[in-house]
Tab-separated table of C-alpha atoms in Angstrom:
chain	number	residue	atom	x	y	z
A	1356	MET	CA	0.000	0.000	0.000
A	1357	LYS	CA	1.536	3.303	-1.076
A	1358	ASN	CA	0.164	6.211	0.899
A	1359	ILE	CA	2.627	8.696	-0.461
A	1360	ILE	CA	4.176	9.124	-3.881
A	1361	THR	CA	7.153	11.426	-4.236
A	1362	ILE	CA	7.915	12.605	-7.736
A	1363	SER	CA	11.319	14.147	-8.308
A	1364	ARG	CA	11.821	15.581	-11.733
A	1365	GLU	CA	14.097	17.287	-14.148
A	1366	PHE	CA	12.861	20.748	-15.028
A	1367	GLY	CA	10.865	20.518	-18.252
A	1368	SER	CA	10.343	16.760	-18.047
A	1369	GLY	CA	6.608	16.996	-17.369
A	1370	GLY	CA	6.986	15.537	-13.875
A	1371	ARG	CA	4.551	17.993	-12.384
A	1372	SER	CA	1.880	17.216	-14.978
A	1373	ILE	CA	2.431	13.523	-14.365
A	1374	GLY	CA	2.015	14.062	-10.623
A	1375	LYS	CA	-1.258	15.880	-11.136
A	1376	GLN	CA	-2.583	13.208	-13.477
A	1377	VAL	CA	-1.589	10.432	-11.087
A	1378	ALA	CA	-3.300	12.187	-8.182
A	1379	GLU	CA	-6.450	12.639	-10.212
A	1380	LYS	CA	-6.557	9.051	-11.393
A	1381	LEU	CA	-5.899	7.597	-7.936
A	1382	GLY	CA	-8.005	10.049	-5.992
A	1383	TYR	CA	-4.976	11.231	-4.034
A	1384	ALA	CA	-4.355	14.793	-2.921
A	1385	PHE	CA	-1.679	16.618	-4.864
A	1386	TYR	CA	0.776	18.996	-3.233
A	1387	ASP	CA	3.329	21.229	-4.754
A	1388	ARG	CA	5.782	23.687	-3.290
A	1389	GLU	CA	3.377	26.591	-2.920
A	1390	LEU	CA	0.824	24.604	-0.967
A	1391	VAL	CA	3.395	23.090	1.325
A	1392	ASP	CA	4.822	26.495	2.077
A	1393	GLU	CA	1.347	27.637	3.041
A	1394	VAL	CA	0.794	24.558	5.163
A	1395	ALA	CA	4.005	25.267	7.016
A	1396	LYS	CA	3.003	28.873	7.554
A	1397	ARG	CA	-0.522	28.173	8.763
A	1398	SER	CA	0.450	25.268	10.935
A	1399	GLY	CA	3.027	27.320	12.745
A	1400	PHE	CA	5.729	24.881	11.815
A	1401	ALA	CA	8.810	26.436	10.357
A	1402	PRO	CA	10.430	23.931	8.060
A	1403	GLY	CA	13.197	22.553	10.191
A	1404	THR	CA	16.529	20.950	9.727
A	1405	SER	CA	16.162	17.444	11.126
A	1406	ARG	CA	16.910	14.688	8.689
A	1407	SER	CA	15.502	11.964	10.853
A	1408	THR	CA	12.362	10.223	9.664
A	1409	ALA	CA	12.426	7.309	12.056
A	1410	ASN	CA	9.712	8.757	14.256
A	1411	MET	CA	7.704	10.454	11.581
A	1412	PRO	CA	3.970	10.520	12.086
A	1413	THR	CA	1.709	8.811	9.609
A	1414	PRO	CA	0.994	10.658	6.370
A	1415	ALA	CA	-2.195	12.134	7.737
A	1416	THR	CA	-0.483	13.940	10.583
A	1417	ALA	CA	1.592	17.048	10.656
A	1418	CYS	CA	5.246	16.655	9.910
A	1419	CYS	CA	6.244	19.870	8.277
A	1420	SER	CA	8.859	20.472	10.887
A	1421	ILE	CA	11.080	17.821	9.469
A	1422	TRP	CA	10.963	19.105	5.921
A	1423	PRO	CA	14.099	20.956	5.073
A	1424	ARG	CA	13.610	24.362	3.577
A	1425	PRO	CA	15.714	24.820	0.515
A	1426	SER	CA	18.245	27.589	0.858
A	1427	ALA	CA	17.287	31.040	-0.329
A	1428	THR	CA	18.950	30.350	-3.627
A	1429	ALA	CA	17.380	26.962	-3.951
A	1430	THR	CA	13.940	28.356	-3.216
A	1431	THR	CA	14.097	30.951	-5.887
A	1432	THR	CA	15.493	28.520	-8.387
A	1433	SER	CA	13.178	25.685	-7.450
A	1434	PRO	CA	15.871	23.030	-7.300
A	1435	CYS	CA	13.386	20.229	-7.638
A	1436	THR	CA	9.667	20.018	-7.312
A	1437	ILE	CA	8.486	17.011	-5.405
A	1438	SER	CA	4.844	16.208	-5.585
A	1439	SER	CA	3.772	14.234	-2.611
A	1440	ILE	CA	0.419	12.651	-2.723
A	1441	SER	CA	-1.363	11.239	0.269
A	1442	ARG	CA	-4.485	9.176	0.016
A	1443	ARG	CA	-5.483	9.738	3.602
A	1444	ALA	CA	-4.591	13.394	3.610
A	1445	ARG	CA	-7.188	14.111	1.001
A	1446	SER	CA	-10.070	13.485	3.331
A	1447	SER	CA	-8.720	15.830	5.972
A	1448	ARG	CA	-9.759	19.447	6.260
A	1449	SER	CA	-6.924	20.323	8.511
A	1450	TRP	CA	-4.062	22.225	7.022
A	1451	ARG	CA	-1.743	20.667	9.501
A	1452	LYS	CA	-2.900	17.217	8.577
A	1453	ARG	CA	-2.102	17.929	4.999
A	1454	ALA	CA	1.464	18.503	5.908
A	1455	SER	CA	2.420	15.033	4.802
A	1456	ALA	CA	3.081	16.646	1.488
A	1457	SER	CA	6.540	17.851	0.734
A	1458	SER	CA	8.032	19.893	-2.022
A	1459	SER	CA	11.518	19.258	-0.800
A	1460	ALA	CA	14.202	18.657	-3.321
A	1461	ALA	CA	15.121	15.478	-1.531
A	1462	ALA	CA	11.851	13.841	-0.516
A	1463	ASP	CA	13.111	10.472	-1.689
A	1464	TYR	CA	15.943	10.840	0.822
A	1465	ILE	CA	13.857	12.173	3.675
A	1466	LEU	CA	11.275	9.427	3.315
A	1467	ARG	CA	13.700	6.678	2.380
A	1468	ASP	CA	12.885	4.468	5.360
A	1469	ARG	CA	9.123	4.546	4.958
A	1470	LYS	CA	7.631	1.475	3.400
A	1471	ASP	CA	4.406	3.181	2.329
A	1472	CYS	CA	6.086	5.543	-0.148
A	1473	LEU	CA	6.679	5.151	-3.845
A	1474	HIS	CA	9.661	7.197	-5.011
A	1475	VAL	CA	9.591	8.260	-8.646
A	1476	PHE	CA	12.081	10.182	-10.777
A	1477	ILE	CA	11.008	11.709	-14.088
A	1478	CYS	CA	13.619	12.715	-16.634
A	1479	SER	CA	13.691	13.426	-20.330
A	1480	ASP	CA	16.032	14.249	-23.182
A	1481	MET	CA	17.248	17.808	-23.577
A	1482	ALA	CA	15.368	18.500	-26.840
A	1483	SER	CA	11.980	17.492	-25.409
A	1484	ARG	CA	12.584	19.488	-22.243
A	1485	ALA	CA	13.666	22.557	-24.192
A	1486	ARG	CA	10.537	22.362	-26.310
A	1487	ARG	CA	8.398	21.955	-23.230
A	1488	ILE	CA	9.724	24.913	-21.269
A	1489	VAL	CA	9.395	27.198	-24.280
A	1490	GLU	CA	5.784	26.078	-24.751
A	1491	ARG	CA	5.016	26.467	-21.053
A	1492	TYR	CA	7.056	29.451	-19.986
A	1493	GLY	CA	7.876	31.169	-23.253
A	1494	GLN	CA	11.131	32.294	-24.795
A	1495	THR	CA	13.697	34.288	-22.862
A	1496	PRO	CA	16.914	35.908	-24.039
A	1497	LYS	CA	18.653	32.838	-22.702
A	1498	ALA	CA	18.514	29.689	-24.841
A	1499	PRO	CA	16.274	27.005	-23.309
A	1500	GLU	CA	19.148	24.520	-23.272
A	1501	LYS	CA	21.199	26.940	-21.206
A	1502	ARG	CA	18.307	27.525	-18.810
A	1503	LEU	CA	17.930	23.782	-18.386
A	1504	ALA	CA	21.633	23.188	-17.881
A	1505	GLU	CA	21.686	25.806	-15.140
A	1506	LYS	CA	18.652	24.296	-13.409
A	1507	ASP	CA	20.137	20.821	-13.627
A	1508	GLN	CA	23.364	21.985	-12.080
A	1509	LYS	CA	21.583	23.699	-9.190
A	1510	ARG	CA	19.425	20.678	-8.452
A	1511	LYS	CA	22.407	18.377	-8.656
A	1512	VAL	CA	24.424	20.475	-6.220
A	1513	TYR	CA	21.509	20.972	-3.852
A	1514	TYR	CA	20.725	17.263	-3.753
A	1515	LYS	CA	24.359	16.298	-3.282
A	1516	ASN	CA	24.837	18.797	-0.484
A	1517	TYR	CA	21.729	17.715	1.324
A	1518	THR	CA	21.859	13.949	0.870
A	1519	GLY	CA	25.403	13.083	-0.151
A	1520	ARG	CA	23.902	11.158	-3.060
A	1521	VAL	CA	23.934	11.685	-6.809
A	1522	TRP	CA	20.810	13.342	-8.192
A	1523	GLY	CA	18.950	11.182	-10.702
A	1524	GLN	CA	20.832	8.020	-9.751
A	1525	ALA	CA	18.437	5.115	-10.371
A	1526	GLN	CA	19.264	3.427	-7.067
A	1527	ASN	CA	17.656	6.278	-5.109
A	1528	TYR	CA	14.189	5.648	-6.503
A	1529	ASP	CA	11.704	2.818	-6.965
A	1530	ILE	CA	11.125	3.722	-10.578
A	1531	CYS	CA	12.633	6.225	-13.010
A	1532	LEU	CA	10.798	7.082	-16.190
A	1533	ASN	CA	12.020	8.923	-19.255
A	1534	SER	CA	8.997	10.951	-20.319
A	1535	GLY	CA	10.659	11.968	-23.581
A	1536	ALA	CA	10.968	8.344	-24.654
A	1537	LEU	CA	7.785	6.961	-23.096
A	1538	GLY	CA	5.409	9.924	-23.172
A	1539	VAL	CA	3.770	11.726	-20.257
A	1540	ASP	CA	0.588	9.655	-20.360
A	1541	THR	CA	2.450	6.338	-20.330
A	1542	CYS	CA	4.473	7.501	-17.335
A	1543	THR	CA	1.249	8.403	-15.550
A	1544	ASP	CA	-0.293	5.021	-16.312
A	1545	MET	CA	2.730	3.131	-15.063
A	1546	ILE	CA	2.769	4.941	-11.732
A	1547	VAL	CA	-0.966	4.501	-11.315
A	1548	GLN	CA	-0.629	0.821	-12.052
A	1549	LEU	CA	2.061	0.414	-9.414
A	1550	CYS	CA	-0.216	1.962	-6.788
A	1551	LYS	CA	-3.304	-0.017	-7.583
B	1111	MET	CA	7.578	-0.809	-31.867
B	1112	LYS	CA	10.535	-2.019	-29.805
B	1113	ASN	CA	12.567	-4.634	-31.641
B	1114	ILE	CA	15.328	-4.708	-29.093
B	1115	ILE	CA	15.317	-4.429	-25.331
B	1116	THR	CA	18.594	-3.849	-23.547
B	1117	ILE	CA	18.655	-4.651	-19.867
B	1118	SER	CA	21.547	-3.285	-17.864
B	1119	ARG	CA	21.670	-4.436	-14.297
B	1120	GLU	CA	23.368	-4.301	-10.983
B	1121	PHE	CA	24.875	-7.640	-10.022
B	1122	GLY	CA	22.385	-9.487	-7.837
B	1123	SER	CA	19.411	-7.343	-8.829
B	1124	GLY	CA	17.658	-10.116	-10.759
B	1125	GLY	CA	18.065	-8.300	-14.075
B	1126	ARG	CA	18.995	-11.460	-15.915
B	1127	SER	CA	15.941	-13.322	-14.614
B	1128	ILE	CA	13.783	-10.380	-15.592
B	1129	GLY	CA	15.274	-10.404	-19.099
B	1130	LYS	CA	14.516	-14.103	-19.488
B	1131	GLN	CA	10.959	-13.692	-18.256
B	1132	VAL	CA	10.365	-10.727	-20.549
B	1133	ALA	CA	11.693	-12.653	-23.547
B	1134	GLU	CA	9.464	-15.592	-22.733
B	1135	LYS	CA	6.355	-13.503	-22.281
B	1136	LEU	CA	6.916	-11.483	-25.452
B	1137	GLY	CA	8.172	-14.350	-27.599
B	1138	TYR	CA	11.490	-12.574	-28.114
B	1139	ALA	CA	14.850	-14.285	-28.342
B	1140	PHE	CA	17.058	-13.866	-25.300
B	1141	TYR	CA	20.794	-13.369	-25.544
B	1142	ASP	CA	23.391	-13.218	-22.888
B	1143	ARG	CA	27.127	-12.784	-23.029
B	1144	GLU	CA	27.984	-16.386	-23.799
B	1145	LEU	CA	25.693	-16.644	-26.779
B	1146	VAL	CA	26.840	-13.379	-28.255
B	1147	ASP	CA	30.448	-14.442	-27.969
B	1148	GLU	CA	29.571	-17.583	-29.903
B	1149	VAL	CA	27.667	-15.595	-32.507
B	1150	ALA	CA	30.685	-13.408	-33.031
B	1151	LYS	CA	32.940	-16.420	-33.336
B	1152	ARG	CA	30.759	-18.376	-35.776
B	1153	SER	CA	29.923	-15.372	-37.905
B	1154	GLY	CA	33.553	-14.563	-38.426
B	1155	PHE	CA	33.069	-11.119	-36.977
B	1156	ALA	CA	35.531	-10.152	-34.321
B	1157	PRO	CA	33.819	-7.679	-32.032
B	1158	GLY	CA	35.131	-4.389	-33.296
B	1159	THR	CA	35.811	-0.976	-31.953
B	1160	SER	CA	33.426	1.305	-33.824
B	1161	ARG	CA	31.042	3.186	-31.605
B	1162	SER	CA	28.900	4.435	-34.447
B	1163	THR	CA	25.391	3.073	-34.719
B	1164	ALA	CA	24.071	5.524	-37.275
B	1165	ASN	CA	24.339	3.053	-40.130
B	1166	MET	CA	23.550	-0.070	-38.198
B	1167	PRO	CA	21.585	-2.713	-40.009
B	1168	THR	CA	18.161	-3.697	-38.767
B	1169	PRO	CA	18.035	-6.043	-35.792
B	1170	ALA	CA	17.692	-9.070	-38.007
B	1171	THR	CA	20.991	-8.535	-39.749
B	1172	ALA	CA	24.501	-9.135	-38.610
B	1173	CYS	CA	26.100	-6.362	-36.646
B	1174	CYS	CA	28.470	-8.054	-34.280
B	1175	SER	CA	31.343	-6.178	-35.735
B	1176	ILE	CA	30.250	-3.002	-34.106
B	1177	TRP	CA	29.887	-4.429	-30.647
B	1178	PRO	CA	32.798	-3.506	-28.481
B	1179	ARG	CA	34.453	-6.360	-26.695
B	1180	PRO	CA	34.958	-5.626	-23.046
B	1181	SER	CA	38.577	-5.599	-22.038
B	1182	ALA	CA	40.086	-8.843	-20.763
B	1183	THR	CA	39.536	-7.682	-17.229
B	1184	ALA	CA	36.028	-6.585	-17.907
B	1185	THR	CA	35.160	-9.887	-19.539
B	1186	THR	CA	36.268	-11.938	-16.637
B	1187	THR	CA	34.580	-9.687	-14.154
B	1188	SER	CA	31.407	-9.326	-16.186
B	1189	PRO	CA	31.067	-5.585	-15.728
B	1190	CYS	CA	27.449	-5.620	-16.757
B	1191	THR	CA	25.240	-8.168	-18.402
B	1192	ILE	CA	23.048	-6.748	-21.084
B	1193	SER	CA	20.246	-8.879	-22.358
B	1194	SER	CA	19.238	-7.866	-25.795
B	1195	ILE	CA	16.079	-9.293	-27.156
B	1196	SER	CA	15.033	-9.136	-30.763
B	1197	ARG	CA	11.590	-10.077	-31.931
B	1198	ARG	CA	12.639	-10.629	-35.514
B	1199	ALA	CA	15.840	-12.412	-34.638
B	1200	ARG	CA	13.928	-15.236	-33.049
B	1201	SER	CA	12.546	-16.497	-36.327
B	1202	SER	CA	15.942	-16.587	-37.964
B	1203	ARG	CA	18.096	-19.682	-38.004
B	1204	SER	CA	21.155	-17.793	-39.002
B	1205	TRP	CA	23.734	-17.207	-36.347
B	1206	ARG	CA	24.786	-14.066	-38.041
B	1207	LYS	CA	21.242	-12.790	-38.064
B	1208	ARG	CA	21.065	-13.309	-34.367
B	1209	ALA	CA	23.897	-10.947	-33.883
B	1210	SER	CA	21.526	-8.156	-33.045
B	1211	ALA	CA	21.977	-9.307	-29.502
B	1212	SER	CA	24.634	-7.719	-27.410
B	1213	SER	CA	26.057	-8.459	-24.021
B	1214	SER	CA	28.083	-5.303	-23.980
B	1215	ALA	CA	28.355	-3.396	-20.763
B	1216	ALA	CA	27.162	-0.287	-22.538
B	1217	ALA	CA	24.410	-1.401	-24.902
B	1218	ASP	CA	22.274	1.565	-23.927
B	1219	TYR	CA	25.089	3.798	-25.152
B	1220	ILE	CA	25.879	1.851	-28.308
B	1221	LEU	CA	22.236	1.734	-29.356
B	1222	ARG	CA	21.316	5.177	-28.070
B	1223	ASP	CA	20.284	6.534	-31.467
B	1224	ARG	CA	18.015	3.679	-32.426
B	1225	LYS	CA	14.339	4.349	-32.024
B	1226	ASP	CA	13.329	0.694	-31.923
B	1227	CYS	CA	15.147	-0.052	-28.663
B	1228	LEU	CA	13.884	0.022	-25.114
B	1229	HIS	CA	16.682	0.651	-22.638
B	1230	VAL	CA	16.117	-0.703	-19.147
B	1231	PHE	CA	18.197	-0.505	-15.979
B	1232	ILE	CA	17.514	-2.849	-13.065
B	1233	CYS	CA	18.855	-2.021	-9.621
B	1234	SER	CA	18.096	-3.060	-6.076
B	1235	ASP	CA	19.045	-2.376	-2.492
B	1236	MET	CA	22.192	-3.907	-1.093
B	1237	ALA	CA	20.435	-6.275	1.340
B	1238	SER	CA	18.248	-7.852	-1.368
B	1239	ARG	CA	21.193	-8.197	-3.726
B	1240	ALA	CA	23.377	-9.766	-1.036
B	1241	ARG	CA	20.642	-12.275	-0.259
B	1242	ARG	CA	20.210	-13.061	-3.916
B	1243	ILE	CA	23.852	-13.723	-4.743
B	1244	VAL	CA	24.249	-15.975	-1.723
B	1245	GLU	CA	21.167	-17.943	-2.784
B	1246	ARG	CA	22.345	-18.164	-6.376
B	1247	TYR	CA	26.093	-18.464	-6.128
B	1248	GLY	CA	26.646	-19.549	-2.554
B	1249	GLN	CA	28.795	-18.160	0.210
B	1250	THR	CA	32.430	-17.284	-0.306
B	1251	PRO	CA	35.057	-16.205	2.203
B	1252	LYS	CA	34.320	-12.674	1.087
B	1253	ALA	CA	31.175	-11.040	2.472
B	1254	PRO	CA	28.450	-10.640	-0.169
B	1255	GLU	CA	28.323	-6.889	0.413
B	1256	LYS	CA	32.023	-6.659	-0.346
B	1257	ARG	CA	31.633	-8.756	-3.499
B	1258	LEU	CA	28.825	-6.497	-4.629
B	1259	ALA	CA	30.721	-3.304	-3.871
B	1260	GLU	CA	33.650	-4.532	-5.943
B	1261	LYS	CA	31.412	-5.491	-8.852
B	1262	ASP	CA	29.648	-2.144	-8.705
B	1263	GLN	CA	32.921	-0.290	-8.782
B	1264	LYS	CA	34.186	-2.256	-11.782
B	1265	ARG	CA	30.976	-1.716	-13.745
B	1266	LYS	CA	30.972	1.954	-12.884
B	1267	VAL	CA	34.537	2.452	-14.029
B	1268	TYR	CA	34.071	0.383	-17.178
B	1269	TYR	CA	30.931	2.273	-18.161
B	1270	LYS	CA	32.504	5.639	-17.443
B	1271	ASN	CA	35.602	4.816	-19.441
B	1272	TYR	CA	33.659	3.560	-22.398
B	1273	THR	CA	30.806	6.063	-22.547
B	1274	GLY	CA	31.868	9.062	-20.494
B	1275	ARG	CA	28.559	8.763	-18.675
B	1276	VAL	CA	27.601	7.812	-15.130
B	1277	TRP	CA	26.516	4.204	-14.706
B	1278	GLY	CA	22.959	3.864	-13.434
B	1279	GLN	CA	22.073	7.485	-14.140
B	1280	ALA	CA	18.344	7.547	-14.921
B	1281	GLN	CA	18.771	9.823	-17.930
B	1282	ASN	CA	20.621	7.084	-19.833
B	1283	TYR	CA	17.649	4.736	-19.894
B	1284	ASP	CA	13.975	4.716	-20.839
B	1285	ILE	CA	12.998	3.087	-17.576
B	1286	CYS	CA	14.827	2.148	-14.381
B	1287	LEU	CA	13.255	-0.295	-11.971
B	1288	ASN	CA	14.204	-1.138	-8.420
B	1289	SER	CA	13.561	-4.858	-8.192
B	1290	GLY	CA	14.100	-4.863	-4.430
B	1291	ALA	CA	11.252	-2.417	-3.934
B	1292	LEU	CA	8.954	-3.579	-6.730
B	1293	GLY	CA	9.716	-7.277	-7.040
B	1294	VAL	CA	11.129	-9.166	-10.004
B	1295	ASP	CA	7.721	-10.155	-11.381
B	1296	THR	CA	6.396	-6.603	-11.296
B	1297	CYS	CA	9.492	-5.388	-13.128
B	1298	THR	CA	8.926	-8.036	-15.777
B	1299	ASP	CA	5.288	-7.066	-16.186
B	1300	MET	CA	6.107	-3.386	-16.564
B	1301	ILE	CA	8.649	-4.010	-19.308
B	1302	VAL	CA	6.306	-6.384	-21.103
B	1303	GLN	CA	3.539	-3.826	-20.931
B	1304	LEU	CA	5.745	-1.145	-22.461
B	1305	CYS	CA	6.506	-3.402	-25.415
B	1306	LYS	CA	2.975	-4.498	-26.129
């Protein structure tokens, strides 16, 4: 039984869209960075620094305090969006109870000891990602490939600093999907299937 | 349409078993290192050094000459078993036609430009892998974790030297599956589903 799905992604890989589709198909709640920040604010929990998850409450209880806040730089550059989806959290009206969601850049690491999590990584080839960010966010003076390379580097460094592990290394996840090769919808279906 | 599936694996992850199961379920031929070596020998093609795949023949034609032979060290230490499965090759009686199979440690790299390939990486946690190699190959004076760490290091170095890429990095594959978390049978089913 997977109560939580963490989706780490390369910028422009469609990981966020996949997360939303998965949540919709499974009837899970979907959380992204903005919501989690609000949860933390309303609950009175400042995202803390503890890395321990051994005594974490169940997904339906508040646990914002253990989520690490990305550094100021990381926040503004969104080093990695993690969509965390909790089946039980959806039925709760409490903001604090919805705190099982995390937009941390290292949710797979933070929740690595929990057996009720599915850890997903979504990546894609550079050409598909470049096309996607131009479609979604428009052109900028900077070439999309350069924007992506900069994002990748920041996420890689952030993840390494926080976890000591290599970002995007298959061993850190339960499943890694290349959305450029497989397609966003196929990735969604595969995750849904694993949770059913 | 995926005519070839390459399965790269961590030692002890069950990748070879998964490859065999996939081949059986899809009606594909299954090749491992030993068979490919024999193909190369009988066909008169010495595994060559070219890395180019741009002008590769279709899977059903001979192409052993472009497969790189792992170095003497790499061969004896089996840096990575790649199972390559060709639908069309199965119906052929010709050894040379079966040369579409490769047991190279870097098949994902060699065949990276082909659109009819599915590139898979199978990994697992250390405890599951240690258990598996003891069950399969027995105990040795060396602890299984140490045997695995040495294998991992050799595969990593070999792959890096040959491709310039990081071994097990999600971006190099279409799908990466953690057999320890998902189970061997689930991994098989997911690959089969992607090819149907």
